[in-house]
Amino acid sequence: DGGITQSPKYLFRKEGQNVTLSCEQNLNHDAMYWYRQDPGQGLRLIYYSQIVNDFQKGDIAEGYSVSREKKESFPLTVTSAQKNPTAFYLCASRSDRSNTGELFFGEGSRLTVL
Amino acid sequence: DAKTTQPNSMESNEEEPVHLPCNHSTISGTDYIHWYRQLPSQGPEYVIHGLTSNVNNRMASLAIAEDRKSSTLILHRATLRDAAVYYCILRDNDYKLSFGAGTTVTVRA
């Protein structure tokens, strides 16, 4: 079945360590997104990518990095520069060819920094 | 930054309709209005979208004001499974898609 797979679902790390969250999609979508969600809050855009080898900063990019070497993959690295990395991270993708232009989301990765 | 404004929360009784408002006073002519909902500990899912005309699908209805500066998502008969956070966002040709805090819907049995 087509969809978006995020891994790991839960991740614990020590303060000061870099962490990479995986996002893979087999929907043949061009655009991919990373959002952060804190408890009781909405989604905030970290980075997005319109096409392979291209990505743009969202509203809260500081302390994060991404790459888009393949159409299917858009990994997010939470660096030690991110002051408060504990959060729920959501990856999404979207097709330009869809009539609805809807976003498809993964199930999320919950990162806890100890 | 999000371009829409929604109430923080709304409550409804089971089997009653729920009307969720969204203000988007700075909407441009090419912006589509999209609604998503998010169940606890899950990623959001698409609900409905529209441009100018009212829209219906199996999940909900979308009523769009004539000046397009506001819209209302209508859940015709709320069930306990409709308890979620509902997000209203604008989508145009720009790839940047920002969400606000959404409206938390509580359904009383």
Coordinates of C-alpha atoms in Angstrom, one line a residue:
Chain A
D1 CA 0.0 0.0 0.0
G2 CA 1.2 3.5 -0.7
G3 CA 1.9 5.9 2.1
I4 CA 4.4 7.7 4.3
T5 CA 6.6 5.9 6.7
Q6 CA 8.3 7.6 9.6
S7 CA 10.8 6.0 11.8
P8 CA 11.5 5.5 14.6
K9 CA 8.1 6.0 16.2
Y10 CA 9.7 6.8 19.6
L11 CA 13.2 8.0 20.2
F12 CA 15.1 8.9 23.4
R13 CA 18.3 10.8 23.2
K14 CA 20.7 12.5 25.6
E15 CA 21.0 16.3 25.5
G16 CA 23.7 17.4 23.0
Q17 CA 23.3 14.5 20.6
N18 CA 22.3 14.9 17.0
V19 CA 19.2 12.8 16.0
T20 CA 18.0 11.9 12.5
L21 CA 14.4 11.1 11.8
S22 CA 13.5 9.1 8.7
C23 CA 10.6 9.9 6.3
E24 CA 10.0 7.7 3.3
Q25 CA 7.1 7.9 0.8
N26 CA 6.1 5.7 -2.1
L27 CA 3.3 8.0 -3.3
N28 CA 5.5 9.5 -6.1
H29 CA 4.9 12.9 -4.5
D30 CA 7.2 15.8 -5.4
A31 CA 6.7 17.9 -2.3
M32 CA 7.6 16.9 1.2
Y33 CA 7.3 18.6 4.6
W34 CA 8.5 18.4 8.2
Y35 CA 6.3 19.8 11.0
R36 CA 6.9 20.0 14.8
Q37 CA 4.1 19.7 17.3
D38 CA 4.3 20.5 21.0
P39 CA 1.8 19.2 23.5
G40 CA -1.6 21.0 23.1
Q41 CA -0.2 23.1 20.2
G42 CA -0.7 23.2 16.5
L43 CA 1.8 22.2 13.8
R44 CA 4.7 24.4 13.0
L45 CA 6.6 24.1 9.7
I46 CA 10.3 23.3 10.0
Y47 CA 11.4 22.6 6.4
Y48 CA 9.8 21.8 3.1
S49 CA 11.0 20.5 -0.3
Q50 CA 9.4 21.1 -3.6
I51 CA 11.6 18.8 -5.6
V52 CA 14.7 16.6 -5.3
N53 CA 17.9 18.5 -4.3
D54 CA 16.0 21.5 -3.2
F55 CA 14.5 22.6 0.1
Q56 CA 13.5 25.7 1.9
K57 CA 13.3 26.8 5.6
G58 CA 9.9 26.9 7.2
D59 CA 8.9 29.0 10.2
I60 CA 11.1 27.3 12.8
A61 CA 14.2 25.9 10.9
E62 CA 16.9 26.9 13.5
G63 CA 18.6 23.9 15.0
Y64 CA 17.3 21.5 12.2
S65 CA 18.7 20.3 8.9
V66 CA 17.3 18.3 6.0
S67 CA 18.4 16.7 2.8
R68 CA 16.5 15.6 -0.3
E69 CA 18.8 13.4 -2.4
K70 CA 16.0 11.1 -3.5
K71 CA 12.3 11.8 -4.3
E72 CA 11.2 9.2 -1.8
S73 CA 13.2 10.3 1.2
F74 CA 13.3 13.5 3.3
P75 CA 15.3 12.9 6.5
L76 CA 15.3 15.5 9.3
T77 CA 18.3 15.9 11.6
V78 CA 17.7 17.5 15.0
T79 CA 21.0 19.0 15.9
S80 CA 22.4 19.9 19.3
A81 CA 21.8 23.6 18.4
Q82 CA 18.0 23.0 18.8
K83 CA 17.3 24.3 22.3
N84 CA 14.2 22.4 23.1
P85 CA 14.0 19.3 20.8
T86 CA 11.5 17.2 22.7
A87 CA 8.4 17.2 20.5
F88 CA 6.2 15.2 18.1
Y89 CA 7.6 15.4 14.6
L90 CA 5.3 14.9 11.5
C91 CA 6.4 14.3 7.9
A92 CA 4.0 14.9 5.0
S93 CA 4.0 14.8 1.3
R94 CA 1.8 16.3 -1.5
S95 CA 1.3 15.7 -5.2
D96 CA 1.2 18.6 -7.6
R97 CA -0.9 16.5 -9.9
S98 CA -3.7 15.8 -7.4
N99 CA -7.0 17.6 -7.8
T100 CA -7.2 18.2 -4.1
G101 CA -3.5 19.0 -3.4
E102 CA -4.0 17.4 -0.1
L103 CA -1.2 16.6 2.3
F104 CA -0.6 13.0 3.4
F105 CA 0.9 12.6 6.8
G106 CA 3.0 9.9 8.4
E107 CA 2.2 8.6 11.9
G108 CA 4.8 10.8 13.5
S109 CA 8.0 10.4 15.5
R110 CA 8.0 11.3 19.2
L111 CA 11.4 12.5 20.3
T112 CA 12.3 12.9 24.0
V113 CA 15.6 14.4 25.0
L114 CA 16.7 13.4 28.5
Chain B
D1 CA 2.8 32.0 9.7
A2 CA -0.7 30.7 9.6
K3 CA -3.1 32.9 7.6
T4 CA -6.3 31.6 9.3
T5 CA -8.0 32.2 12.7
Q6 CA -10.0 29.6 14.5
P7 CA -11.6 29.3 17.9
N8 CA -9.5 27.3 20.4
S9 CA -12.2 24.8 21.3
M10 CA -15.9 23.8 20.7
E11 CA -18.1 21.4 22.4
S12 CA -21.0 19.4 21.0
N13 CA -23.4 16.7 21.9
E14 CA -23.4 13.4 20.1
E15 CA -25.8 13.3 17.1
E16 CA -25.9 17.1 16.9
P17 CA -24.3 19.2 14.1
V18 CA -21.1 21.0 14.7
H19 CA -20.2 24.3 12.9
L20 CA -16.5 25.1 13.0
P21 CA -15.7 28.7 11.8
C22 CA -12.5 29.9 10.2
N23 CA -11.5 33.4 9.3
H24 CA -9.1 34.1 6.5
S25 CA -9.5 37.8 5.8
T26 CA -6.3 38.0 3.7
I27 CA -7.2 35.2 1.4
S28 CA -6.2 35.7 -2.3
G29 CA -8.1 34.8 -5.3
T30 CA -6.0 31.6 -6.0
D31 CA -6.1 30.3 -2.4
Y32 CA -7.9 27.0 -1.8
I33 CA -9.4 26.5 1.7
H34 CA -8.4 23.1 3.1
W35 CA -9.5 21.4 6.3
Y36 CA -7.7 18.7 8.2
R37 CA -8.4 16.9 11.4
Q38 CA -6.0 15.2 13.8
L39 CA -6.9 12.5 16.2
P40 CA -4.7 12.1 19.4
S41 CA -1.2 10.9 18.7
Q42 CA -1.8 10.6 14.9
G43 CA -0.9 12.7 11.9
P44 CA -3.6 15.0 10.5
E45 CA -5.9 13.7 7.8
Y46 CA -7.6 15.6 4.9
V47 CA -11.2 16.4 5.4
I48 CA -12.4 18.6 2.6
H49 CA -11.4 21.6 0.5
G50 CA -13.0 24.3 -1.6
L51 CA -12.3 27.4 -3.6
T52 CA -15.6 29.4 -4.0
S53 CA -18.6 27.1 -3.9
N54 CA -19.9 25.1 -1.0
V55 CA -18.7 21.5 -1.0
N56 CA -20.0 18.2 0.4
N57 CA -18.3 14.9 0.9
R58 CA -18.8 11.8 3.0
M59 CA -17.0 13.4 6.0
A60 CA -18.3 16.9 6.1
S61 CA -19.6 20.0 4.3
L62 CA -17.7 23.2 3.7
A63 CA -19.6 26.5 3.5
I64 CA -17.6 29.4 2.0
A65 CA -18.7 33.0 2.5
E66 CA -19.4 35.0 -0.7
D67 CA -16.4 37.3 -0.1
R68 CA -14.3 34.2 0.8
K69 CA -13.0 35.8 3.9
S70 CA -14.5 33.1 6.1
S71 CA -15.6 29.5 5.9
T72 CA -17.4 27.0 8.1
L73 CA -16.8 23.3 8.3
I74 CA -20.0 21.4 9.1
L75 CA -20.1 18.0 10.7
H76 CA -23.8 17.1 10.3
R77 CA -24.1 14.6 13.1
A78 CA -21.2 14.5 15.5
T79 CA -20.1 11.1 16.8
L80 CA -17.5 10.4 19.5
R81 CA -15.1 9.5 16.7
D82 CA -15.3 13.1 15.5
A83 CA -13.5 14.4 18.7
A84 CA -10.3 15.8 17.3
V85 CA -8.4 19.0 16.5
Y86 CA -9.6 20.6 13.2
Y87 CA -7.3 22.8 11.2
C88 CA -8.2 25.3 8.5
I89 CA -5.4 26.2 6.1
L90 CA -5.0 28.1 2.9
R91 CA -3.3 26.5 -0.1
D92 CA -2.1 28.4 -3.2
N93 CA 0.6 27.8 -5.7
D94 CA 3.2 28.4 -2.9
Y95 CA 4.5 25.2 -1.5
K96 CA 4.8 26.6 2.0
L97 CA 1.8 25.3 4.0
S98 CA 1.4 26.6 7.5
F99 CA -1.0 25.4 10.2
G100 CA -2.4 27.3 13.1
A101 CA -3.4 25.9 16.5
G102 CA -6.7 24.6 15.2
T103 CA -10.0 24.0 17.0
T104 CA -10.3 21.2 19.6
V105 CA -13.7 19.6 19.2
T106 CA -15.1 17.7 22.2
V107 CA -18.2 15.5 21.7
R108 CA -20.3 14.6 24.7
A109 CA -22.1 11.3 24.7

